[in-house]
Amino acid sequence: MDFKEADKYLFQNYGRFPYAFEKGEGCYIYDENGKKYLDMLSGIAVNCLGYNHPKLSEAICDQAKKIIHISNLFYIKPQVEVAKILVENSCGDKVFFCNSGAESNEAAIKLVRRYFYDKSLNKYEIVSFEGGFHGRTLGALAATAQPKYHEGFQPLPEGFKYAKYNNIQSVKNLINEKTAAIFIELIQGEGGVNPADKEFVKELFSICKENNILFCVDEVQTGIGRTGKLFAYQHYDIEPDIITLAKGLGGGVPIGAVIAKEEIAKSFIPGTHASTFGGNYLATVSAKVVLQEVLSEGFLDKVRENGDYLKERLKEFGFNVKGLGLIVGMDLPENINAKDVVVKALENGLIIGTAGKNTLRFVPPLIIDKKDIDLAIEILKNIIMGR
Ligand SMILES: *Cc1c(COP(=O)(O)O)cnc(C)c1O
């Protein structure tokens, strides 16, 4: 791969590392020269079944030979099957499909507004949290309370307010009769792998119930087994009104989804919202395999077990380690730059990510085992201790 040529023809909106990969197997991926890397980032929390998963690859190949896409003017069988699995394993009643995380949040924002419009209530304000991330489209961006992502894109849609994460008083200060919904990540992914406190979430949920405010959980990163349960909200004693999904859902094939209670979902009557590609054959056949695997006997137990093991091993560095299941962050002290560690790790055959200010992010395929984790720790020890 000629990286110069790549930069000539591609938008330069990404800070790309000079690597290109060719094939993968399980948690490992190979570059063009055949060099092997352990992938602890999985396409940013996407490739939950790893690479070349036999069932996923086969299902995609089989489907590609039949129909890839047909549009929602017709019924799509695997779409119904995936919706059924999501509903039967969540507190929601109905599912809308789209193609990405931003789109799922965009749909959720529209759904919230339309729901209160249908009730003839002047409620449209959405409260989200500092350090959160909900996507790059204008609505999702307005819900993303991080100034660096807003710069140069004003005016953003109106009706968004930002509270402090894990600070119930700051939420109370912002809500009023116009407040329609709270949007929250139960573990802030991009923001630095910050888990929400149990007590905070419980109080937030009761405030929503008392004030006719919808509780919307952005599970784009935390959903589909990432935290050791199918959804992160299941670690908390709450039932969200709306759940948004994407990343892990298709195991690498683009797909997003919104799960909502019946009462809310019914506001999207024909003509109100749509997506041409949303829930197409290829995407939903993939999601079906992913869900069947993640929900298979013992799978989530292993995610929890290996997640605990990863955290335990990372604690050997003596830094702050946080997260749940296989979304784990390690805060680095100021004298160690997270990006430098990522670059050195790549040189040494390990793919990891960064998040927040100076945090290393680990979101490996959910099929990772202890031996892979040991290898990652060994490589990191050489980099961090051997500086
Ligand atoms: C990645 C992410 C998004 C945006 O998803 P895209 O598919 O990139 O649009 C939204 N919310 C959360 C929590 C995410 O981690």
mmCIF file of C-alpha atoms and ligand atoms in Angstrom:
data_model
loop_
_atom_site.group_PDB
_atom_site.id
_atom_site.type_symbol
_atom_site.label_atom_id
_atom_site.label_comp_id
_atom_site.label_asym_id
_atom_site.label_seq_id
_atom_site.Cartn_x
_atom_site.Cartn_y
_atom_site.Cartn_z
ATOM 1 C CA MET A 1 0.000 0.000 0.000
ATOM 2 C CA ASP A 2 1.282 3.401 -1.021
ATOM 3 C CA PHE A 3 0.290 5.656 1.900
ATOM 4 C CA LYS A 4 1.228 8.811 -0.041
ATOM 5 C CA GLU A 5 -1.172 7.870 -2.808
ATOM 6 C CA ALA A 6 -3.855 7.094 -0.212
ATOM 7 C CA ASP A 7 -3.476 10.578 1.296
ATOM 8 C CA LYS A 8 -3.653 12.122 -2.165
ATOM 9 C CA TYR A 9 -7.080 10.685 -2.884
ATOM 10 C CA LEU A 10 -8.751 10.441 0.511
ATOM 11 C CA PHE A 11 -10.205 13.171 2.705
ATOM 12 C CA GLN A 12 -7.703 13.831 5.435
ATOM 13 C CA ASN A 13 -10.282 13.757 8.236
ATOM 14 C CA TYR A 14 -8.647 10.818 10.028
ATOM 15 C CA GLY A 15 -5.274 10.617 11.716
ATOM 16 C CA ARG A 16 -4.376 7.285 10.143
ATOM 17 C CA PHE A 17 -1.556 5.073 11.382
ATOM 18 C CA PRO A 18 0.676 3.832 8.535
ATOM 19 C CA TYR A 19 -0.603 0.257 8.560
ATOM 20 C CA ALA A 20 -2.912 -1.687 6.247
ATOM 21 C CA PHE A 21 -4.262 -5.123 7.012
ATOM 22 C CA GLU A 22 -5.108 -7.999 4.766
ATOM 23 C CA LYS A 23 -6.732 -10.806 6.701
ATOM 24 C CA GLY A 24 -7.519 -11.934 10.201
ATOM 25 C CA GLU A 25 -8.319 -14.977 12.292
ATOM 26 C CA GLY A 26 -9.919 -14.831 15.739
ATOM 27 C CA CYS A 27 -8.333 -11.975 17.715
ATOM 28 C CA TYR A 28 -5.346 -11.715 15.358
ATOM 29 C CA ILE A 29 -4.893 -9.715 12.192
ATOM 30 C CA TYR A 30 -2.115 -9.707 9.568
ATOM 31 C CA ASP A 31 -0.661 -6.767 7.670
ATOM 32 C CA GLU A 32 0.456 -6.785 4.030
ATOM 33 C CA ASN A 33 3.869 -8.172 4.959
ATOM 34 C CA GLY A 34 2.341 -11.043 6.891
ATOM 35 C CA LYS A 35 3.195 -9.520 10.281
ATOM 36 C CA LYS A 36 0.755 -10.633 12.992
ATOM 37 C CA TYR A 37 -1.003 -8.314 15.455
ATOM 38 C CA LEU A 38 -3.186 -9.005 18.474
ATOM 39 C CA ASP A 39 -6.229 -6.786 18.078
ATOM 40 C CA MET A 40 -7.485 -5.342 21.361
ATOM 41 C CA LEU A 41 -9.466 -2.588 19.595
ATOM 42 C CA SER A 42 -11.624 -4.680 17.199
ATOM 43 C CA GLY A 43 -12.442 -1.949 14.714
ATOM 44 C CA ILE A 44 -13.415 0.268 17.660
ATOM 45 C CA ALA A 45 -15.610 -2.139 19.624
ATOM 46 C CA VAL A 46 -17.167 -3.568 16.463
ATOM 47 C CA ASN A 47 -15.659 -6.978 15.628
ATOM 48 C CA CYS A 48 -17.128 -8.760 18.642
ATOM 49 C CA LEU A 49 -16.730 -12.240 17.111
ATOM 50 C CA GLY A 50 -13.198 -11.479 15.918
ATOM 51 C CA TYR A 51 -12.028 -12.113 12.355
ATOM 52 C CA ASN A 52 -13.150 -14.847 9.972
ATOM 53 C CA HIS A 53 -15.652 -16.254 12.445
ATOM 54 C CA PRO A 54 -16.833 -19.441 10.662
ATOM 55 C CA LYS A 55 -20.568 -18.919 11.255
ATOM 56 C CA LEU A 56 -20.544 -15.181 10.517
ATOM 57 C CA SER A 57 -18.428 -15.453 7.359
ATOM 58 C CA GLU A 58 -20.534 -18.340 6.071
ATOM 59 C CA ALA A 59 -23.831 -16.560 6.729
ATOM 60 C CA ILE A 60 -22.595 -13.450 4.897
ATOM 61 C CA CYS A 61 -21.333 -15.455 1.908
ATOM 62 C CA ASP A 62 -24.562 -17.450 1.673
ATOM 63 C CA GLN A 63 -26.701 -14.323 1.874
ATOM 64 C CA ALA A 64 -24.565 -12.448 -0.684
ATOM 65 C CA LYS A 65 -25.432 -15.141 -3.217
ATOM 66 C CA LYS A 66 -29.171 -14.611 -2.632
ATOM 67 C CA ILE A 67 -30.220 -10.989 -1.890
ATOM 68 C CA ILE A 68 -28.013 -8.292 -0.383
ATOM 69 C CA HIS A 69 -30.615 -5.537 -0.319
ATOM 70 C CA ILE A 70 -34.281 -5.045 -1.154
ATOM 71 C CA SER A 71 -35.551 -1.938 0.796
ATOM 72 C CA ASN A 72 -38.184 -1.619 3.493
ATOM 73 C CA LEU A 73 -40.999 -1.517 0.983
ATOM 74 C CA PHE A 74 -41.011 -5.267 1.612
ATOM 75 C CA TYR A 75 -40.702 -7.597 4.604
ATOM 76 C CA ILE A 76 -37.205 -8.893 5.358
ATOM 77 C CA LYS A 77 -37.163 -12.159 7.306
ATOM 78 C CA PRO A 78 -33.807 -11.872 9.145
ATOM 79 C CA GLN A 79 -34.778 -8.314 10.166
ATOM 80 C CA VAL A 80 -37.810 -9.717 11.963
ATOM 81 C CA GLU A 81 -35.705 -12.467 13.555
ATOM 82 C CA VAL A 82 -33.151 -9.950 14.870
ATOM 83 C CA ALA A 83 -35.888 -7.634 16.174
ATOM 84 C CA LYS A 84 -37.493 -10.582 17.962
ATOM 85 C CA ILE A 85 -34.217 -11.564 19.648
ATOM 86 C CA LEU A 86 -33.573 -7.943 20.723
ATOM 87 C CA VAL A 87 -37.087 -7.540 22.128
ATOM 88 C CA GLU A 88 -37.112 -10.903 23.914
ATOM 89 C CA ASN A 89 -33.808 -10.059 25.582
ATOM 90 C CA SER A 90 -34.460 -6.430 26.551
ATOM 91 C CA CYS A 91 -37.123 -4.267 28.188
ATOM 92 C CA GLY A 92 -38.154 -2.882 24.769
ATOM 93 C CA ASP A 93 -41.074 -3.816 22.526
ATOM 94 C CA LYS A 94 -40.179 -2.735 18.997
ATOM 95 C CA VAL A 95 -37.093 -2.177 16.841
ATOM 96 C CA PHE A 96 -36.155 0.273 14.082
ATOM 97 C CA PHE A 97 -33.057 -0.472 11.986
ATOM 98 C CA CYS A 98 -30.542 1.947 10.514
ATOM 99 C CA ASN A 99 -26.849 1.782 9.635
ATOM 100 C CA SER A 100 -24.694 3.399 12.301
ATOM 101 C CA GLY A 101 -24.496 4.744 15.821
ATOM 102 C CA ALA A 102 -25.072 8.355 14.832
ATOM 103 C CA GLU A 103 -28.116 7.320 12.825
ATOM 104 C CA SER A 104 -29.558 5.351 15.713
ATOM 105 C CA ASN A 105 -29.216 8.369 18.021
ATOM 106 C CA GLU A 106 -30.552 10.683 15.332
ATOM 107 C CA ALA A 107 -33.604 8.422 15.048
ATOM 108 C CA ALA A 108 -33.977 8.379 18.842
ATOM 109 C CA ILE A 109 -33.867 12.191 19.025
ATOM 110 C CA LYS A 110 -36.562 12.449 16.357
ATOM 111 C CA LEU A 111 -38.617 9.757 18.082
ATOM 112 C CA VAL A 112 -38.505 11.632 21.404
ATOM 113 C CA ARG A 113 -39.658 14.868 19.755
ATOM 114 C CA ARG A 114 -42.408 13.165 17.779
ATOM 115 C CA TYR A 115 -43.660 11.260 20.834
ATOM 116 C CA PHE A 116 -44.332 14.447 22.801
ATOM 117 C CA TYR A 117 -45.674 16.196 19.677
ATOM 118 C CA ASP A 118 -48.241 13.403 19.413
ATOM 119 C CA LYS A 119 -49.150 13.994 23.054
ATOM 120 C CA SER A 120 -49.512 17.747 22.330
ATOM 121 C CA LEU A 121 -46.919 18.505 24.995
ATOM 122 C CA ASN A 122 -44.336 21.233 24.546
ATOM 123 C CA LYS A 123 -41.480 18.956 25.571
ATOM 124 C CA TYR A 124 -38.447 18.802 23.277
ATOM 125 C CA GLU A 125 -35.327 19.498 25.340
ATOM 126 C CA ILE A 126 -32.750 16.764 25.655
ATOM 127 C CA VAL A 127 -30.248 16.612 28.496
ATOM 128 C CA SER A 128 -27.007 14.755 27.797
ATOM 129 C CA PHE A 129 -23.682 14.597 29.630
ATOM 130 C CA GLU A 130 -20.302 16.279 29.485
ATOM 131 C CA GLY A 131 -17.694 13.883 28.127
ATOM 132 C CA GLY A 132 -20.353 11.887 26.275
ATOM 133 C CA PHE A 133 -20.294 10.878 22.630
ATOM 134 C CA HIS A 134 -23.353 10.212 20.476
ATOM 135 C CA GLY A 135 -22.134 10.617 16.893
ATOM 136 C CA ARG A 136 -21.316 13.153 14.186
ATOM 137 C CA THR A 137 -24.589 13.980 12.452
ATOM 138 C CA LEU A 138 -25.984 17.359 13.500
ATOM 139 C CA GLY A 139 -28.550 16.062 15.999
ATOM 140 C CA ALA A 140 -26.236 13.452 17.516
ATOM 141 C CA LEU A 141 -23.485 16.086 17.546
ATOM 142 C CA ALA A 142 -25.719 18.521 19.418
ATOM 143 C CA ALA A 143 -26.237 15.771 22.015
ATOM 144 C CA THR A 144 -22.465 15.257 22.227
ATOM 145 C CA ALA A 145 -21.378 17.615 24.999
ATOM 146 C CA GLN A 146 -17.760 18.052 23.939
ATOM 147 C CA PRO A 147 -16.894 21.500 22.524
ATOM 148 C CA LYS A 148 -14.022 20.174 20.372
ATOM 149 C CA TYR A 149 -16.501 18.254 18.194
ATOM 150 C CA HIS A 150 -18.773 21.306 17.768
ATOM 151 C CA GLU A 151 -16.131 23.752 16.608
ATOM 152 C CA GLY A 152 -16.986 25.242 13.240
ATOM 153 C CA PHE A 153 -20.282 23.402 12.862
ATOM 154 C CA GLN A 154 -22.637 25.910 14.477
ATOM 155 C CA PRO A 155 -25.494 26.542 14.446
ATOM 156 C CA LEU A 156 -26.399 23.145 15.856
ATOM 157 C CA PRO A 157 -30.036 22.092 16.353
ATOM 158 C CA GLU A 158 -31.625 23.718 19.400
ATOM 159 C CA GLY A 159 -32.928 22.100 22.540
ATOM 160 C CA PHE A 160 -29.843 20.399 23.955
ATOM 161 C CA LYS A 161 -28.497 20.903 27.471
ATOM 162 C CA TYR A 162 -25.447 19.412 29.109
ATOM 163 C CA ALA A 163 -25.217 18.095 32.648
ATOM 164 C CA LYS A 164 -22.200 16.850 34.569
ATOM 165 C CA TYR A 165 -21.756 13.078 34.502
ATOM 166 C CA ASN A 166 -22.369 11.360 37.850
ATOM 167 C CA ASN A 167 -23.673 14.620 39.315
ATOM 168 C CA ILE A 168 -27.398 14.468 40.044
ATOM 169 C CA GLN A 169 -27.647 18.086 41.179
ATOM 170 C CA SER A 170 -26.432 19.330 37.794
ATOM 171 C CA VAL A 171 -29.268 17.345 36.164
ATOM 172 C CA LYS A 172 -31.826 18.784 38.581
ATOM 173 C CA ASN A 173 -30.596 22.284 37.713
ATOM 174 C CA LEU A 174 -31.261 21.742 34.016
ATOM 175 C CA ILE A 175 -34.607 20.004 33.857
ATOM 176 C CA ASN A 176 -37.911 21.852 33.492
ATOM 177 C CA GLU A 177 -41.361 21.199 31.997
ATOM 178 C CA LYS A 178 -39.822 21.261 28.491
ATOM 179 C CA THR A 179 -37.388 18.434 29.224
ATOM 180 C CA ALA A 180 -38.263 15.500 26.971
ATOM 181 C CA ALA A 181 -35.420 13.046 27.461
ATOM 182 C CA ILE A 182 -32.128 12.195 29.075
ATOM 183 C CA PHE A 183 -29.470 10.693 26.787
ATOM 184 C CA ILE A 184 -26.740 8.798 28.582
ATOM 185 C CA GLU A 185 -23.943 6.307 28.008
ATOM 186 C CA LEU A 186 -23.726 4.065 31.062
ATOM 187 C CA ILE A 187 -20.033 3.777 30.351
ATOM 188 C CA GLN A 188 -18.692 6.751 28.430
ATOM 189 C CA GLY A 189 -16.614 5.092 25.711
ATOM 190 C CA GLU A 190 -14.933 7.824 23.666
ATOM 191 C CA GLY A 191 -14.946 10.078 26.728
ATOM 192 C CA GLY A 192 -12.453 7.887 28.586
ATOM 193 C CA VAL A 193 -14.205 4.636 29.666
ATOM 194 C CA ASN A 194 -16.053 6.287 32.551
ATOM 195 C CA PRO A 195 -18.742 4.149 34.217
ATOM 196 C CA ALA A 196 -21.873 5.813 35.619
ATOM 197 C CA ASP A 197 -22.383 5.330 39.370
ATOM 198 C CA LYS A 198 -25.187 2.956 40.344
ATOM 199 C CA GLU A 199 -26.739 5.455 42.763
ATOM 200 C CA PHE A 200 -26.582 8.287 40.207
ATOM 201 C CA VAL A 201 -28.328 6.205 37.535
ATOM 202 C CA LYS A 202 -31.008 5.081 39.973
ATOM 203 C CA GLU A 203 -31.771 8.679 40.964
ATOM 204 C CA LEU A 204 -31.649 9.839 37.358
ATOM 205 C CA PHE A 205 -34.148 7.151 36.440
ATOM 206 C CA SER A 206 -36.575 8.162 39.187
ATOM 207 C CA ILE A 207 -36.301 11.826 38.190
ATOM 208 C CA CYS A 208 -37.276 10.782 34.652
ATOM 209 C CA LYS A 209 -40.241 8.741 35.856
ATOM 210 C CA GLU A 210 -41.484 11.534 38.148
ATOM 211 C CA ASN A 211 -41.255 14.221 35.450
ATOM 212 C CA ASN A 212 -42.464 12.397 32.327
ATOM 213 C CA ILE A 213 -38.962 12.425 30.842
ATOM 214 C CA LEU A 214 -37.826 9.585 28.583
ATOM 215 C CA PHE A 215 -34.740 7.673 29.648
ATOM 216 C CA CYS A 216 -32.585 6.983 26.594
ATOM 217 C CA VAL A 217 -29.479 4.845 26.853
ATOM 218 C CA ASP A 218 -26.841 5.046 24.146
ATOM 219 C CA GLU A 219 -25.580 1.469 24.003
ATOM 220 C CA VAL A 220 -23.837 1.890 20.660
ATOM 221 C CA GLN A 221 -20.553 0.887 22.289
ATOM 222 C CA THR A 222 -21.692 -0.896 25.463
ATOM 223 C CA GLY A 223 -24.423 -3.057 23.898
ATOM 224 C CA ILE A 224 -24.268 -6.593 22.482
ATOM 225 C CA GLY A 225 -22.358 -8.233 25.315
ATOM 226 C CA ARG A 226 -19.504 -5.729 25.609
ATOM 227 C CA THR A 227 -19.958 -5.282 29.374
ATOM 228 C CA GLY A 228 -20.629 -8.958 30.118
ATOM 229 C CA LYS A 229 -24.401 -8.610 29.851
ATOM 230 C CA LEU A 230 -26.274 -8.198 26.570
ATOM 231 C CA PHE A 231 -26.919 -4.534 27.473
ATOM 232 C CA ALA A 232 -25.078 -2.343 29.975
ATOM 233 C CA TYR A 233 -28.371 -1.111 31.456
ATOM 234 C CA GLN A 234 -28.908 -4.647 32.794
ATOM 235 C CA HIS A 235 -26.169 -3.955 35.367
ATOM 236 C CA TYR A 236 -28.399 -1.200 36.734
ATOM 237 C CA ASP A 237 -31.838 -1.472 38.248
ATOM 238 C CA ILE A 238 -33.583 0.441 35.443
ATOM 239 C CA GLU A 239 -35.678 -0.063 32.301
ATOM 240 C CA PRO A 240 -34.798 2.492 29.607
ATOM 241 C CA ASP A 241 -37.551 3.786 27.327
ATOM 242 C CA ILE A 242 -35.206 3.884 24.346
ATOM 243 C CA ILE A 243 -31.958 1.983 23.656
ATOM 244 C CA THR A 244 -29.687 2.782 20.708
ATOM 245 C CA LEU A 245 -27.307 0.228 19.214
ATOM 246 C CA ALA A 246 -24.741 -0.131 16.432
ATOM 247 C CA LYS A 247 -21.021 -1.034 16.635
ATOM 248 C CA GLY A 248 -20.990 -4.685 17.773
ATOM 249 C CA LEU A 249 -24.436 -5.555 16.441
ATOM 250 C CA GLY A 250 -23.365 -6.639 12.949
ATOM 251 C CA GLY A 251 -19.974 -8.080 13.919
ATOM 252 C CA GLY A 252 -18.372 -5.684 11.380
ATOM 253 C CA VAL A 253 -21.211 -5.243 8.900
ATOM 254 C CA PRO A 254 -22.758 -1.752 9.258
ATOM 255 C CA ILE A 255 -26.040 -1.784 11.173
ATOM 256 C CA GLY A 256 -27.696 0.363 13.822
ATOM 257 C CA ALA A 257 -30.896 -0.085 15.777
ATOM 258 C CA VAL A 258 -33.294 1.689 18.096
ATOM 259 C CA ILE A 259 -35.242 -0.382 20.604
ATOM 260 C CA ALA A 260 -38.226 1.401 22.176
ATOM 261 C CA LYS A 261 -41.278 0.757 24.288
ATOM 262 C CA GLU A 262 -44.453 0.198 22.248
ATOM 263 C CA GLU A 263 -46.061 3.417 23.475
ATOM 264 C CA ILE A 264 -43.120 5.428 22.110
ATOM 265 C CA ALA A 265 -42.360 3.398 18.980
ATOM 266 C CA LYS A 266 -45.875 3.954 17.690
ATOM 267 C CA SER A 267 -45.120 7.648 17.103
ATOM 268 C CA PHE A 268 -43.086 6.670 14.045
ATOM 269 C CA ILE A 269 -46.017 6.226 11.669
ATOM 270 C CA PRO A 270 -45.326 5.720 7.941
ATOM 271 C CA GLY A 271 -43.547 8.749 6.498
ATOM 272 C CA THR A 272 -42.063 10.026 9.766
ATOM 273 C CA HIS A 273 -38.677 8.311 9.609
ATOM 274 C CA ALA A 274 -36.910 5.835 7.342
ATOM 275 C CA SER A 275 -33.629 4.450 6.082
ATOM 276 C CA THR A 276 -33.044 3.003 2.623
ATOM 277 C CA PHE A 277 -30.447 0.473 3.740
ATOM 278 C CA GLY A 278 -31.784 0.065 7.284
ATOM 279 C CA GLY A 279 -32.022 -3.574 8.349
ATOM 280 C CA ASN A 280 -31.174 -4.999 4.936
ATOM 281 C CA TYR A 281 -30.552 -8.715 4.381
ATOM 282 C CA LEU A 282 -26.778 -8.647 4.636
ATOM 283 C CA ALA A 283 -26.757 -6.561 7.810
ATOM 284 C CA THR A 284 -29.499 -8.444 9.634
ATOM 285 C CA VAL A 285 -28.229 -11.895 8.673
ATOM 286 C CA SER A 286 -24.940 -10.828 10.276
ATOM 287 C CA ALA A 287 -26.651 -9.430 13.367
ATOM 288 C CA LYS A 288 -28.596 -12.649 13.771
ATOM 289 C CA VAL A 289 -25.402 -14.714 13.915
ATOM 290 C CA VAL A 290 -23.804 -12.222 16.324
ATOM 291 C CA LEU A 291 -26.777 -12.319 18.687
ATOM 292 C CA GLN A 292 -27.059 -16.109 18.562
ATOM 293 C CA GLU A 293 -23.388 -16.417 19.470
ATOM 294 C CA VAL A 294 -23.391 -13.749 22.187
ATOM 295 C CA LEU A 295 -26.511 -15.287 23.752
ATOM 296 C CA SER A 296 -25.209 -18.858 23.516
ATOM 297 C CA GLU A 297 -24.632 -20.799 26.739
ATOM 298 C CA GLY A 298 -21.649 -19.499 28.709
ATOM 299 C CA PHE A 299 -20.582 -16.787 26.221
ATOM 300 C CA LEU A 300 -21.340 -13.780 28.440
ATOM 301 C CA ASP A 301 -19.935 -15.561 31.519
ATOM 302 C CA LYS A 302 -16.638 -15.773 29.644
ATOM 303 C CA VAL A 303 -16.788 -12.083 28.718
ATOM 304 C CA ARG A 304 -17.191 -11.204 32.402
ATOM 305 C CA GLU A 305 -14.485 -13.626 33.482
ATOM 306 C CA ASN A 306 -11.954 -12.450 30.883
ATOM 307 C CA GLY A 307 -12.898 -8.821 31.479
ATOM 308 C CA ASP A 308 -12.134 -9.241 35.175
ATOM 309 C CA TYR A 309 -8.881 -10.971 34.280
ATOM 310 C CA LEU A 310 -7.875 -8.130 31.925
ATOM 311 C CA LYS A 311 -8.562 -5.533 34.624
ATOM 312 C CA GLU A 312 -6.683 -7.534 37.237
ATOM 313 C CA ARG A 313 -3.638 -7.861 34.992
ATOM 314 C CA LEU A 314 -3.722 -4.167 34.014
ATOM 315 C CA LYS A 315 -3.726 -3.240 37.703
ATOM 316 C CA GLU A 316 -0.178 -4.631 37.837
ATOM 317 C CA PHE A 317 0.915 -1.346 36.212
ATOM 318 C CA GLY A 318 -0.279 0.528 39.298
ATOM 319 C CA PHE A 319 -2.458 3.002 37.357
ATOM 320 C CA ASN A 320 -6.213 3.588 37.594
ATOM 321 C CA VAL A 321 -8.094 0.813 35.756
ATOM 322 C CA LYS A 322 -11.825 1.078 35.035
ATOM 323 C CA GLY A 323 -14.596 -0.484 32.986
ATOM 324 C CA LEU A 324 -16.950 -3.415 32.910
ATOM 325 C CA GLY A 325 -16.593 -6.696 31.035
ATOM 326 C CA LEU A 326 -14.480 -6.154 27.931
ATOM 327 C CA ILE A 327 -14.622 -2.373 27.777
ATOM 328 C CA VAL A 328 -11.671 -1.393 29.900
ATOM 329 C CA GLY A 329 -9.680 1.802 30.306
ATOM 330 C CA MET A 330 -6.335 2.493 31.973
ATOM 331 C CA ASP A 331 -5.523 6.099 32.908
ATOM 332 C CA LEU A 332 -1.893 6.952 32.272
ATOM 333 C CA PRO A 333 0.097 9.449 34.314
ATOM 334 C CA GLU A 334 1.047 12.711 32.578
ATOM 335 C CA ASN A 335 4.592 11.619 31.821
ATOM 336 C CA ILE A 336 3.342 8.741 29.652
ATOM 337 C CA ASN A 337 1.476 9.779 26.510
ATOM 338 C CA ALA A 338 -1.326 7.371 25.531
ATOM 339 C CA LYS A 339 -0.858 7.983 21.804
ATOM 340 C CA ASP A 340 2.884 7.186 22.073
ATOM 341 C CA VAL A 341 2.029 3.900 23.778
ATOM 342 C CA VAL A 342 -0.443 3.066 20.994
ATOM 343 C CA VAL A 343 2.228 3.733 18.334
ATOM 344 C CA LYS A 344 4.816 1.595 20.162
ATOM 345 C CA ALA A 345 2.258 -1.158 20.692
ATOM 346 C CA LEU A 346 1.563 -1.246 16.947
ATOM 347 C CA GLU A 347 5.291 -1.601 16.261
ATOM 348 C CA ASN A 348 5.248 -4.532 18.666
ATOM 349 C CA GLY A 349 2.221 -6.301 17.222
ATOM 350 C CA LEU A 350 -0.562 -5.047 19.489
ATOM 351 C CA ILE A 351 -3.528 -2.888 18.507
ATOM 352 C CA ILE A 352 -5.057 -0.796 21.300
ATOM 353 C CA GLY A 353 -6.879 2.526 21.390
ATOM 354 C CA THR A 354 -7.044 5.750 23.341
ATOM 355 C CA ALA A 355 -10.001 7.526 24.909
ATOM 356 C CA GLY A 356 -10.606 10.741 26.827
ATOM 357 C CA LYS A 357 -7.614 12.780 27.955
ATOM 358 C CA ASN A 358 -4.866 10.210 28.432
ATOM 359 C CA THR A 359 -6.486 6.806 28.749
ATOM 360 C CA LEU A 360 -5.669 3.556 26.993
ATOM 361 C CA ARG A 361 -8.789 1.799 25.753
ATOM 362 C CA PHE A 362 -9.185 -1.953 25.457
ATOM 363 C CA VAL A 363 -12.239 -3.231 23.580
ATOM 364 C CA PRO A 364 -11.046 -6.596 22.219
ATOM 365 C CA PRO A 365 -13.190 -9.118 20.362
ATOM 366 C CA LEU A 366 -15.523 -10.709 22.930
ATOM 367 C CA ILE A 367 -14.006 -14.115 22.081
ATOM 368 C CA ILE A 368 -10.601 -13.162 23.518
ATOM 369 C CA ASP A 369 -9.048 -15.581 26.039
ATOM 370 C CA LYS A 370 -6.555 -15.355 28.889
ATOM 371 C CA LYS A 371 -3.558 -16.365 26.797
ATOM 372 C CA ASP A 372 -4.210 -13.428 24.421
ATOM 373 C CA ILE A 373 -4.612 -11.076 27.388
ATOM 374 C CA ASP A 374 -1.298 -12.308 28.810
ATOM 375 C CA LEU A 375 0.405 -11.515 25.504
ATOM 376 C CA ALA A 376 -1.042 -7.987 25.476
ATOM 377 C CA ILE A 377 0.173 -7.388 29.046
ATOM 378 C CA GLU A 378 3.646 -8.671 28.166
ATOM 379 C CA ILE A 379 3.925 -6.309 25.180
ATOM 380 C CA LEU A 380 2.626 -3.378 27.232
ATOM 381 C CA LYS A 381 5.040 -4.105 30.088
ATOM 382 C CA ASN A 382 7.959 -3.949 27.680
ATOM 383 C CA ILE A 383 6.710 -0.591 26.404
ATOM 384 C CA ILE A 384 5.640 1.092 29.643
ATOM 385 C CA MET A 385 8.175 -0.341 32.115
ATOM 386 C CA GLY A 386 11.015 -0.441 29.588
ATOM 387 C CA ARG A 387 10.822 3.237 28.625
HETATM 388 C C1 LIG B 1 -19.246 5.176 18.206
HETATM 389 C C2 LIG B 1 -20.357 5.748 18.959
HETATM 390 C C3 LIG B 1 -21.386 6.474 18.330
HETATM 391 C C4 LIG B 1 -21.343 6.818 16.865
HETATM 392 O O1 LIG B 1 -21.403 5.682 16.054
HETATM 393 P P1 LIG B 1 -21.085 5.815 14.482
HETATM 394 O O2 LIG B 1 -21.414 4.435 13.962
HETATM 395 O O3 LIG B 1 -19.647 6.177 14.347
HETATM 396 O O4 LIG B 1 -21.985 6.847 13.935
HETATM 397 C C5 LIG B 1 -22.448 6.901 19.089
HETATM 398 N N1 LIG B 1 -22.516 6.657 20.410
HETATM 399 C C6 LIG B 1 -21.552 5.966 21.053
HETATM 400 C C7 LIG B 1 -21.691 5.693 22.511
HETATM 401 C C8 LIG B 1 -20.437 5.496 20.359
HETATM 402 O O5 LIG B 1 -19.466 4.832 21.006
#
